[in-house]
Short mmCIF file of C-alpha atoms in Angstrom, two decimals:
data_model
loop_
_atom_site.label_atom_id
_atom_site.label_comp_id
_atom_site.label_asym_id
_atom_site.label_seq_id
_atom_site.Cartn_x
_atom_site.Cartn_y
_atom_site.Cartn_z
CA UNK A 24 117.19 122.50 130.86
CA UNK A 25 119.45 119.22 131.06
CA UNK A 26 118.58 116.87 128.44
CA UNK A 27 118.97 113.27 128.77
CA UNK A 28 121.57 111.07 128.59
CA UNK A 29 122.11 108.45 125.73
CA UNK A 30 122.36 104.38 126.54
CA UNK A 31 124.46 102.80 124.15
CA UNK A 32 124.36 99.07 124.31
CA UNK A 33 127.76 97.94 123.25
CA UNK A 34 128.14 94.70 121.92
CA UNK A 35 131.90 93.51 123.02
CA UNK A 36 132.01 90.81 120.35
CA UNK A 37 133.07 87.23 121.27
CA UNK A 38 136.38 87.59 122.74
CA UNK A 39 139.10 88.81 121.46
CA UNK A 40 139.51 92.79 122.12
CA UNK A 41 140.01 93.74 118.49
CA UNK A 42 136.56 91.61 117.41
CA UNK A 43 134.65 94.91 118.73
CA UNK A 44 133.52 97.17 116.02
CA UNK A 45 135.35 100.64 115.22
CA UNK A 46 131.05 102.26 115.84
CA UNK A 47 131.47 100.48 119.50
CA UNK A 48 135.35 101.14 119.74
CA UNK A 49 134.33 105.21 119.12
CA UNK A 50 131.61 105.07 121.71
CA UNK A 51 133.64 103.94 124.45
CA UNK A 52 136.24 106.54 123.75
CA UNK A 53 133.85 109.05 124.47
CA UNK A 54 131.44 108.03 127.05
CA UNK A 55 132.13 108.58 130.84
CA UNK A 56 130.31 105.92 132.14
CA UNK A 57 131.13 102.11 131.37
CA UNK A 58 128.44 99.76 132.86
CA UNK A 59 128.91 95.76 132.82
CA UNK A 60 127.22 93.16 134.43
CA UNK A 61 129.39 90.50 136.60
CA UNK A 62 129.63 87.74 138.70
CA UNK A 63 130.25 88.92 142.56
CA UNK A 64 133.97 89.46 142.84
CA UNK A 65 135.25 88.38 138.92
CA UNK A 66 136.22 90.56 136.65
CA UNK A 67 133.64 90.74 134.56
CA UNK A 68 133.99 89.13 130.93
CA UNK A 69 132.63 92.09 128.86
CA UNK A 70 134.30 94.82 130.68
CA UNK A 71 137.92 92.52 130.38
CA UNK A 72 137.34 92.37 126.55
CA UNK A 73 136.43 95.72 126.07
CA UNK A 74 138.87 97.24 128.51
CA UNK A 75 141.68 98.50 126.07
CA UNK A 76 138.92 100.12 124.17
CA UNK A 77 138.12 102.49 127.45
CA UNK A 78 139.70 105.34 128.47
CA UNK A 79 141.69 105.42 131.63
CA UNK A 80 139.35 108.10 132.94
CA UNK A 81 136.19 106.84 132.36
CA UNK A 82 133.66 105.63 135.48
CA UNK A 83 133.41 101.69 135.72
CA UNK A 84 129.80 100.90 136.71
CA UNK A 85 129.51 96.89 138.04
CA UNK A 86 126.70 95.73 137.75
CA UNK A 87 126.99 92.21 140.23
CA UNK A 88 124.78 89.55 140.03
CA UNK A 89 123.01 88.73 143.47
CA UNK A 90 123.75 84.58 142.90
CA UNK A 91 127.14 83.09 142.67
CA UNK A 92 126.19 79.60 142.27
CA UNK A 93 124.58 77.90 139.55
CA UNK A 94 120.47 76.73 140.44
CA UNK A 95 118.09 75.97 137.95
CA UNK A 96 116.90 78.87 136.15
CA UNK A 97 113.19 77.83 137.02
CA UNK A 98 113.42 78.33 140.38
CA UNK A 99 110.81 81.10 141.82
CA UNK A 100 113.70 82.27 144.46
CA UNK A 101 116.62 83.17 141.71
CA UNK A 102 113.94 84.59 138.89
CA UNK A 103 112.99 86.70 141.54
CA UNK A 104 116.03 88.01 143.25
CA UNK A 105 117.33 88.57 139.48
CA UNK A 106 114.09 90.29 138.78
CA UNK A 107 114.65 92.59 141.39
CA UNK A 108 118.40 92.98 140.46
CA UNK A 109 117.65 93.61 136.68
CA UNK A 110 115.16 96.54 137.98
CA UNK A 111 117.72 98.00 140.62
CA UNK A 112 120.44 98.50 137.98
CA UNK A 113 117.96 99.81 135.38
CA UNK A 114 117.44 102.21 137.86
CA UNK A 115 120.27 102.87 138.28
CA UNK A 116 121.10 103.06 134.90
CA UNK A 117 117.70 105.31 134.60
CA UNK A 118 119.29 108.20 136.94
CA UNK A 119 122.23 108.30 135.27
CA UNK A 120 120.74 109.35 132.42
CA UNK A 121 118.46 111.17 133.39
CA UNK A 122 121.19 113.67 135.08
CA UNK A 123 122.36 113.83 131.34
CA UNK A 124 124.99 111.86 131.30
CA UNK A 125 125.96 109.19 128.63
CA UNK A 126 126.12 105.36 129.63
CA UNK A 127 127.94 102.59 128.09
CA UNK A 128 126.52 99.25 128.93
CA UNK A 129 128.54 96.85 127.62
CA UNK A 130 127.21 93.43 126.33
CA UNK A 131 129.23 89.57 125.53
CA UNK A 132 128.82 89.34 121.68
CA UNK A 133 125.40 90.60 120.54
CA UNK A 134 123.32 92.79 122.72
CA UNK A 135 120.17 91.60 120.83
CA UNK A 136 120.91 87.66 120.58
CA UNK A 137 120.58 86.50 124.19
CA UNK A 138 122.09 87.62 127.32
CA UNK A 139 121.21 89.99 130.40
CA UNK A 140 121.38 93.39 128.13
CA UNK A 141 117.47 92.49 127.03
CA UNK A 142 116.30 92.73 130.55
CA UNK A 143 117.41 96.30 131.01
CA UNK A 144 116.52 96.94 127.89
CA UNK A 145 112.45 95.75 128.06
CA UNK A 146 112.82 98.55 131.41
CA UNK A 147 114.41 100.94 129.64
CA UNK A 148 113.51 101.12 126.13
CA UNK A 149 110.51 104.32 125.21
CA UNK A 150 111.86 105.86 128.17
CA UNK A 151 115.29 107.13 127.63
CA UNK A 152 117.08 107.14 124.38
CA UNK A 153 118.96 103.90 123.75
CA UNK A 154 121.36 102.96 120.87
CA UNK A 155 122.08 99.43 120.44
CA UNK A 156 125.55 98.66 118.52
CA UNK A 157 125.44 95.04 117.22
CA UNK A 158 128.72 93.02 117.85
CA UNK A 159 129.96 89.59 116.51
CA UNK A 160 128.16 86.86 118.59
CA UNK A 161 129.91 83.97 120.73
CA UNK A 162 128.97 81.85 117.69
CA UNK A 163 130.70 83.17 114.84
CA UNK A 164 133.74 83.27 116.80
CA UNK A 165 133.77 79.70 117.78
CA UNK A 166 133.02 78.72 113.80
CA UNK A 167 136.00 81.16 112.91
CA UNK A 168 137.89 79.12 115.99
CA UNK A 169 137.10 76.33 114.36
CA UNK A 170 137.60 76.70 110.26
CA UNK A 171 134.25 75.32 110.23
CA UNK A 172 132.32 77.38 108.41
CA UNK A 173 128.90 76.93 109.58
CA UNK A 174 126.58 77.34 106.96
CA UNK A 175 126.17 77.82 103.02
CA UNK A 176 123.83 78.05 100.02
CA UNK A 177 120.08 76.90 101.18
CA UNK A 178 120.86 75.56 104.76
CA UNK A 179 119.12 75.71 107.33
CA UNK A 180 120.28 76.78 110.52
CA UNK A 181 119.51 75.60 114.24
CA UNK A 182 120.43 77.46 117.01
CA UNK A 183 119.72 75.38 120.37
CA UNK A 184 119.92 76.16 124.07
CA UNK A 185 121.61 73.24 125.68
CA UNK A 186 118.84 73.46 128.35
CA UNK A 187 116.23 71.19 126.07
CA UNK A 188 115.72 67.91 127.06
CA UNK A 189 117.47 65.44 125.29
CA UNK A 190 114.48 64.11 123.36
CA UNK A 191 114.02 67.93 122.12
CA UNK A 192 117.19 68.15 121.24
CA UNK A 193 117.68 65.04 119.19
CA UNK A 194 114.61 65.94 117.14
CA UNK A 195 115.98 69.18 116.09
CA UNK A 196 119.57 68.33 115.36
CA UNK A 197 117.88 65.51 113.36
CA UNK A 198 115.47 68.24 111.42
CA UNK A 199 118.23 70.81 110.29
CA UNK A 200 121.28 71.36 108.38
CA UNK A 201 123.74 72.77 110.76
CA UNK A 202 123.34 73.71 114.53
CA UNK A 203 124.97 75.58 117.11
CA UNK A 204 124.24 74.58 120.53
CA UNK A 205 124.68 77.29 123.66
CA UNK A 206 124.35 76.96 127.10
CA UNK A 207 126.74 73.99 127.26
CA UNK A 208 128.68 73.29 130.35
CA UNK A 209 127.09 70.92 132.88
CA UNK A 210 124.50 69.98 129.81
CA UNK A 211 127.29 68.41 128.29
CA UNK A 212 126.74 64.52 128.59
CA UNK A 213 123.29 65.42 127.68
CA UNK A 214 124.26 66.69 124.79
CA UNK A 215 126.09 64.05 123.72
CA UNK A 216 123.36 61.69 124.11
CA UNK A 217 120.91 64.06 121.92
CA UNK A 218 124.07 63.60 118.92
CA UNK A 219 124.36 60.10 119.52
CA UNK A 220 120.47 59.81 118.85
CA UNK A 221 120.04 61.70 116.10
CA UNK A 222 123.25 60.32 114.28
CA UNK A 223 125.09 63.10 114.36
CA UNK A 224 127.78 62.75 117.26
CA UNK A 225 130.44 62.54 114.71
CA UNK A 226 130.07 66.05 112.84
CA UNK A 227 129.78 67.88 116.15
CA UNK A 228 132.62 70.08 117.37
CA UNK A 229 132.93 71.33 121.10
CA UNK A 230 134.46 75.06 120.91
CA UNK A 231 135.64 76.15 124.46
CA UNK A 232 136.39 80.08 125.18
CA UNK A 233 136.57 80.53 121.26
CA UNK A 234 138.58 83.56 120.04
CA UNK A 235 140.34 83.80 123.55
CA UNK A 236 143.31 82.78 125.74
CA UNK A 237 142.19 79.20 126.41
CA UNK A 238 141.08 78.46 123.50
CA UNK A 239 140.46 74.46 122.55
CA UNK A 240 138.56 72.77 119.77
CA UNK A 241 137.89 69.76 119.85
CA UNK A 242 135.82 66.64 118.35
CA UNK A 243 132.64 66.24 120.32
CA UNK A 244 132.80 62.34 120.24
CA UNK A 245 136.41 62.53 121.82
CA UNK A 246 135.64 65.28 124.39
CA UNK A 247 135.82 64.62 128.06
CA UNK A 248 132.92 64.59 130.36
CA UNK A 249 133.05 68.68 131.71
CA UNK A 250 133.44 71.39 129.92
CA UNK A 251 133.88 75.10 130.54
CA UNK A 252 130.78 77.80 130.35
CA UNK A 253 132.10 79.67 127.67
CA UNK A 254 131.36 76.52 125.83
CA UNK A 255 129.56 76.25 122.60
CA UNK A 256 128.94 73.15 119.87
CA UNK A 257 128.92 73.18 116.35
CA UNK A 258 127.32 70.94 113.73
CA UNK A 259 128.90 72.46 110.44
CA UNK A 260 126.44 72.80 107.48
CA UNK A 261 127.94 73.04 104.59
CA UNK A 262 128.01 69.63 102.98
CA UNK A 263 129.85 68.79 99.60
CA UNK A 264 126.67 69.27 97.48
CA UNK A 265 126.88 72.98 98.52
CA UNK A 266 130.34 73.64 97.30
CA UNK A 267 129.78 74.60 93.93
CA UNK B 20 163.31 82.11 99.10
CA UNK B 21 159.55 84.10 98.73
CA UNK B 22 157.57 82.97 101.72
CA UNK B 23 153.40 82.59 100.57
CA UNK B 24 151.49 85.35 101.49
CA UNK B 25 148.09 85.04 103.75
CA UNK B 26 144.69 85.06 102.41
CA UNK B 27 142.76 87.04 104.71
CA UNK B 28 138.73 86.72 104.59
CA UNK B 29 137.50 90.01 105.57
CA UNK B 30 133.55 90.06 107.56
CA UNK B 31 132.74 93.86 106.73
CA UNK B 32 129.47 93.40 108.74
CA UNK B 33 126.36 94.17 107.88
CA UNK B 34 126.44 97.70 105.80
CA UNK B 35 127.56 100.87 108.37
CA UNK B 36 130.90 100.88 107.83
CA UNK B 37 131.33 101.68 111.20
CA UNK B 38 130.52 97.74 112.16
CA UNK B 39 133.21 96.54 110.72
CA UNK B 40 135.62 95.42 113.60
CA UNK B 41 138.57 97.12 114.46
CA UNK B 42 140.83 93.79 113.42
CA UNK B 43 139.50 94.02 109.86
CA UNK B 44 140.07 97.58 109.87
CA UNK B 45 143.48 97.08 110.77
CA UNK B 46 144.51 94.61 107.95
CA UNK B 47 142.72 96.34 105.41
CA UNK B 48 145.39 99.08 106.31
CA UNK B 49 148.10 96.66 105.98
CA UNK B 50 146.70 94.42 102.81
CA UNK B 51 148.04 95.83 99.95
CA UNK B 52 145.78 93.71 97.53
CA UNK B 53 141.78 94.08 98.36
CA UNK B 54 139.84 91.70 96.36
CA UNK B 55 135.86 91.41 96.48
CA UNK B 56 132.84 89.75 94.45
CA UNK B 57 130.67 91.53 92.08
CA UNK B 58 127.42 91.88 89.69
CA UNK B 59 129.20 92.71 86.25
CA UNK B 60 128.67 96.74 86.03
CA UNK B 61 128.02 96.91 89.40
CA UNK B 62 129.71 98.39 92.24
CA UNK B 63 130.19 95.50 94.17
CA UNK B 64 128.60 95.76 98.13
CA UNK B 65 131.28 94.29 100.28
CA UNK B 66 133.50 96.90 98.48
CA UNK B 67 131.37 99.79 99.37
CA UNK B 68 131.19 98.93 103.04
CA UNK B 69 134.65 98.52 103.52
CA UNK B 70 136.17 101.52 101.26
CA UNK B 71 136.82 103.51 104.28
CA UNK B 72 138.94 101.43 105.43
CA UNK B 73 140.61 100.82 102.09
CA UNK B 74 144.01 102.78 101.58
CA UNK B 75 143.77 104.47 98.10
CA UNK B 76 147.45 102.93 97.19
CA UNK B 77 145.34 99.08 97.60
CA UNK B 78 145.13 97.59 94.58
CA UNK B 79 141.44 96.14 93.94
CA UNK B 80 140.85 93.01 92.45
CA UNK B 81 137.24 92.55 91.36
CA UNK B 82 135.76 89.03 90.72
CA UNK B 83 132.83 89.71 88.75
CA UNK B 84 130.03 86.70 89.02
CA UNK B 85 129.61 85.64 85.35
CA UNK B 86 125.90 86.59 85.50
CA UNK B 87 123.93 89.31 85.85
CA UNK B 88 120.06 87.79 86.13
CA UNK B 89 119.30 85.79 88.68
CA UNK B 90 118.14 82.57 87.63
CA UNK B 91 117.38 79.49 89.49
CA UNK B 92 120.49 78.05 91.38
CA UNK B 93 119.43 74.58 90.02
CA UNK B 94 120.10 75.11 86.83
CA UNK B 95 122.76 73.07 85.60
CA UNK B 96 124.29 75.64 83.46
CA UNK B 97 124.49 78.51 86.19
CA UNK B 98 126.23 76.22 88.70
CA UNK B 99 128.66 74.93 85.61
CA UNK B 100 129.67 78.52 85.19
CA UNK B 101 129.57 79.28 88.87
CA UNK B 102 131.61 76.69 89.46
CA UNK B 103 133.86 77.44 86.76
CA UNK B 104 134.26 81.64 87.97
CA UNK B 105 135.13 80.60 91.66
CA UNK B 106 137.70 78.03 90.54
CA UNK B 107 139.37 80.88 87.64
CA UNK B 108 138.78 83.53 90.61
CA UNK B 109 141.04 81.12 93.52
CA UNK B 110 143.30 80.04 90.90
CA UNK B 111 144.02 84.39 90.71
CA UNK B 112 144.54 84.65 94.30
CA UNK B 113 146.67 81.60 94.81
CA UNK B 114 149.24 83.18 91.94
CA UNK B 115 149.27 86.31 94.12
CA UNK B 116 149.83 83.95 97.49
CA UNK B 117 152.61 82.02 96.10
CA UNK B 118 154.33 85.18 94.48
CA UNK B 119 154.02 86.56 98.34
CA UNK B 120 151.70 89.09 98.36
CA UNK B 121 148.97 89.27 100.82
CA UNK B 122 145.24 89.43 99.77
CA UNK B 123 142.48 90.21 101.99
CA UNK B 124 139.37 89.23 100.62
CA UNK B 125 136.07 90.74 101.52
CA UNK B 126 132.57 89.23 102.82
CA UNK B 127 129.69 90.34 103.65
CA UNK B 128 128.33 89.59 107.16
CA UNK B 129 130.56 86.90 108.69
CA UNK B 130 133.00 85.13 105.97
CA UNK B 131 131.74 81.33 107.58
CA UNK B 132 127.88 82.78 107.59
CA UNK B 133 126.63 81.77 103.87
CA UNK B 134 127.95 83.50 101.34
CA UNK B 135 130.67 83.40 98.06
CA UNK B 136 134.07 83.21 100.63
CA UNK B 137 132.91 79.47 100.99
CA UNK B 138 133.45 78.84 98.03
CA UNK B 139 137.04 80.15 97.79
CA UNK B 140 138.11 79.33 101.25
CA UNK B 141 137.39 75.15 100.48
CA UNK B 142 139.33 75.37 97.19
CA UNK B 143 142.36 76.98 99.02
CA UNK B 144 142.41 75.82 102.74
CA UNK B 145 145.45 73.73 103.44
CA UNK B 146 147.14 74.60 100.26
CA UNK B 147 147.70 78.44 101.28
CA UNK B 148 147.67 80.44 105.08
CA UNK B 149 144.29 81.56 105.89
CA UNK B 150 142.82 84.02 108.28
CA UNK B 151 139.09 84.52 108.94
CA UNK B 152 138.22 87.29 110.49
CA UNK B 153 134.53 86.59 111.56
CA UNK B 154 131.93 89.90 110.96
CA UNK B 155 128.76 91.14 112.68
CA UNK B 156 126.22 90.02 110.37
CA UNK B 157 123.89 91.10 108.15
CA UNK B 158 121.06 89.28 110.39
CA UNK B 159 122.29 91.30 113.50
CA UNK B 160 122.36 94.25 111.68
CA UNK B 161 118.67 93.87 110.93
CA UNK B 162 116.91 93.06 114.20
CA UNK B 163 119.28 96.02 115.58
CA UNK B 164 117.88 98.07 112.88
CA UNK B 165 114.24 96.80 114.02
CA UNK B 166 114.93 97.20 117.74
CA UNK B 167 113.92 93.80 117.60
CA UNK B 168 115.82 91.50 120.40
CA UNK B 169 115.89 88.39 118.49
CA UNK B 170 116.48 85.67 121.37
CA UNK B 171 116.49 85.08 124.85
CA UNK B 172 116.73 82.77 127.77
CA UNK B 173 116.10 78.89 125.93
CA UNK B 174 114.36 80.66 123.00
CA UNK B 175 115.25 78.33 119.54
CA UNK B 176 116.69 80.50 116.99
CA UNK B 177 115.91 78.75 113.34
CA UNK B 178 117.83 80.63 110.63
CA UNK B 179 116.05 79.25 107.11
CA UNK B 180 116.23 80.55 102.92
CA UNK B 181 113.26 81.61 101.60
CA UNK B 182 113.91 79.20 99.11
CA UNK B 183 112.31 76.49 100.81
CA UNK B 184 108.69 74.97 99.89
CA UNK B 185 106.17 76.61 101.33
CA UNK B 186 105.16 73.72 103.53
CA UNK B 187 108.13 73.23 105.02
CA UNK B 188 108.52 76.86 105.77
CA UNK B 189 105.39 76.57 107.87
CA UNK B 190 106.43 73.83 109.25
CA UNK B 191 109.98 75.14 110.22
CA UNK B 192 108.55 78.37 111.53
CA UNK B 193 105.64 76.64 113.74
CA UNK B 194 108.37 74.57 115.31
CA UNK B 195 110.40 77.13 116.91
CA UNK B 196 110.39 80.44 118.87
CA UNK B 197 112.16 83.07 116.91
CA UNK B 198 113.86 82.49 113.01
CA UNK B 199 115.23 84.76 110.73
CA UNK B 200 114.43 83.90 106.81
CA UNK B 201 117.06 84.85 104.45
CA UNK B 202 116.90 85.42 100.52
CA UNK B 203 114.18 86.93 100.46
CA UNK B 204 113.87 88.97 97.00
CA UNK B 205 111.40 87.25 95.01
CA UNK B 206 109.94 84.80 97.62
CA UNK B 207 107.95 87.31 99.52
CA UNK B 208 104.74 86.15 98.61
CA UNK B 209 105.67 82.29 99.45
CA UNK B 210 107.11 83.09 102.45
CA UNK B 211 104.16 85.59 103.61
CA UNK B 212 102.00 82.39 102.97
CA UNK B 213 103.80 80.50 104.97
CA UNK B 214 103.88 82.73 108.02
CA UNK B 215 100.40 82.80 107.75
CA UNK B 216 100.11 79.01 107.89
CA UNK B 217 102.15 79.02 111.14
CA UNK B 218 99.83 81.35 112.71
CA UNK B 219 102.83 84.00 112.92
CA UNK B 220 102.24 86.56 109.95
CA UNK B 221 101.41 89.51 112.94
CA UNK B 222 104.55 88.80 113.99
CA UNK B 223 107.18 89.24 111.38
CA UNK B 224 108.85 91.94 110.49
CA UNK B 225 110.49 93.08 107.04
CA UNK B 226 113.87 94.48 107.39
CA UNK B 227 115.44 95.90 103.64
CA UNK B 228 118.77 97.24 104.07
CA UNK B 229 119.36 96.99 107.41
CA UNK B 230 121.78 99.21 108.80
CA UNK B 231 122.33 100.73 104.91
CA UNK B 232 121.46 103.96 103.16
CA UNK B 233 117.44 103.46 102.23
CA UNK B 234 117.16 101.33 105.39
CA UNK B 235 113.40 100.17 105.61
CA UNK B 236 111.42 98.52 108.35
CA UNK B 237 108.32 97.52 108.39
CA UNK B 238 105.57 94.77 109.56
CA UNK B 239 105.39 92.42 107.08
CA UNK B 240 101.64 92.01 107.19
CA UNK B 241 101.84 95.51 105.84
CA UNK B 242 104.54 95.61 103.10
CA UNK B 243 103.98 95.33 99.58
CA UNK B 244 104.60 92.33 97.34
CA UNK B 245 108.03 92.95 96.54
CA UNK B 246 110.89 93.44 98.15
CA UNK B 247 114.88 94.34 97.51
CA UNK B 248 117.70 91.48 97.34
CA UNK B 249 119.05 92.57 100.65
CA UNK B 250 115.76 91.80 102.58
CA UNK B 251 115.90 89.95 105.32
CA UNK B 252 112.09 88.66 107.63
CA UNK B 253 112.92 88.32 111.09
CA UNK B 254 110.01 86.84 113.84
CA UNK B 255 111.60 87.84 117.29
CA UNK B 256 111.47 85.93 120.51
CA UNK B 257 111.90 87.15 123.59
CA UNK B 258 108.33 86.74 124.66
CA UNK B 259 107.16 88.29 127.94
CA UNK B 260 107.88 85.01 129.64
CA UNK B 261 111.47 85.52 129.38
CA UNK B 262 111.86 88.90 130.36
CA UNK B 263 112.89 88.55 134.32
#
């Protein structure tokens, strides 16, 4: 009898190869099979920060995304074709396993905060046995990118997809502490205008591919009009009071 | 001429030693000088999670908090003292600095996520070189612990201290999809209340010592009335609606 095969969902960490844990780091030395997900014909973000961490020998499973453009997320066309994509791979993924063999699937950051890991994981999980290996998320290292430490003593802490609408998102920077708001890049000006409204433009930084080659911080307010996707903005907690 | 050494803040993650990430593994194998934060006559957490990593030739430094009950952070005369131990403890590691030794200092979670490296790293920034090595934290380690994908899609993520009112709580936790409440401890009971007020007791979840030796989760609609220090309530997103 074959038993079968472990998923271990890696979490890469935000960027920069050695931000991966030594548990995730020890996992892909010894698992055969390396899944990632990627955009048709790039490299693949997770699987380039987590390639020194994988063994020459080991199988590199691509997972490509049907879509190479950018449409709006609610459209019944894309949520379905990525629908059907998500439950290919898991299938994929599935008979791997199921011939008892280990799979790596490796995931930007956090494979529990966000991101395409979840939807392979909602197919997967009670079926197969899965082991999820938290990482450092996209957000703590932009605030490290920064020296902004994000958030002390009895803040309270907003994180924001940059997807609300502007009225939203003006209401909620204006009812927290600190924020951190994903899902930038063409929601940019929008974002700006949310700031703007709720008084805050001037505390927010704009953190573009933090913790990599590229990397630029910058203040919001003085911040051109585009920005990149691996984009993220900070409002810093942390106000004087909380310094003791 | 003696060149200043670099203050390094350590994240050691959330508790497995194991996610700590291979960068802070590497200069705690360098740092000769390991310096951490503890409860008088305690062992001191961050410590324990990052011992592996520790050479046995390091040299620790422990900064022992000046007391050992916990009482309420608005008292004048426990923020006076406070204030007083953080300024004694970075006036210690600057000496070291400027005689050109290198101290790594350690944090639990993420160094910029809440926490006592704040308070050292805004008394010495500028003054001395600093590295922050961001951490998975303890928050991550939790809802990994619960198997409990915390966000997804253009869920809001509100991160709030069980310190607050009870109202505002509700209020807080009505207003968005998923939150994690921190400092936990002694508010159980108040923050229970509260989740109850929002309509979302049935959903939270009570996470003590995530990832940790004595690791504990359980609904919190069925846990007791107290709770340990490192406690940590998490009410997940990712509803159905997100899941492609």
């Amino acid at each position: 009898m074959r038993s079968v095969g472990t998923l271990y969902g890696i979490g890469v960490g935000p960027g920069d190869p050695d931000l991966i844990t030594v548990k995730a780091a020890k996992i892909l030395a010894a698992v055969r099979i390396v899944a990632h997900f990627r955009k048709r014909g790039a490299a693949g973000h997770a699987w380039s920060i987590a390639r020194p961490h994988i063994p020459a020998e080991a199988r590199e499973l691509a997972l490509e995304y049907p879509l190479t453009t950018e449409i709006p997320f609610t459209e019944d066309g894309y949520i379905g074709a990525l629908s059907r994509f998500y439950s290919e791979a898991s299938g994929n993924i599935r008979h791997l396993l199921e011939a008892g063999q280990d799979v790596a699937l490796l995931s930007e950051g956090d494979p529990f905060f966000f991101g395409s890991f979840l939807h392979m994981y909602e197919r997967l999980r009670g079926a197969v046995p899965i082991v999820v290996v938290p990482g450092v998320t996209g957000m703590s290292g932009c605030w490290t990118a920064a020296a902004a430490p994000i958030a002390l003593g009895d803040d309270v802490l907003t994180v924001l997809p940059g997807t609300l609408g502007e009225d939203a998102l003006a209401a909620k920077l204006q009812a927290t502490d600190a924020a951190v708001i994903m899902k930038v890049g063409h929601n940019l000006p929008k974002i700006r205008e949310a700031l703007a409204a709720a008084g805050r433009l001037d505390e927010a930084i704009l953190v573009e591919r933090g913790t990599m080659e590229g990397e630029r911080v910058v203040r919001l307010s003085e911040a051109g009009g585009a920005t990149a996707y691996f984009s993220i903005v900070l409002l810093p907690g942390c106000k004087g009071r909380r310094i003791l």
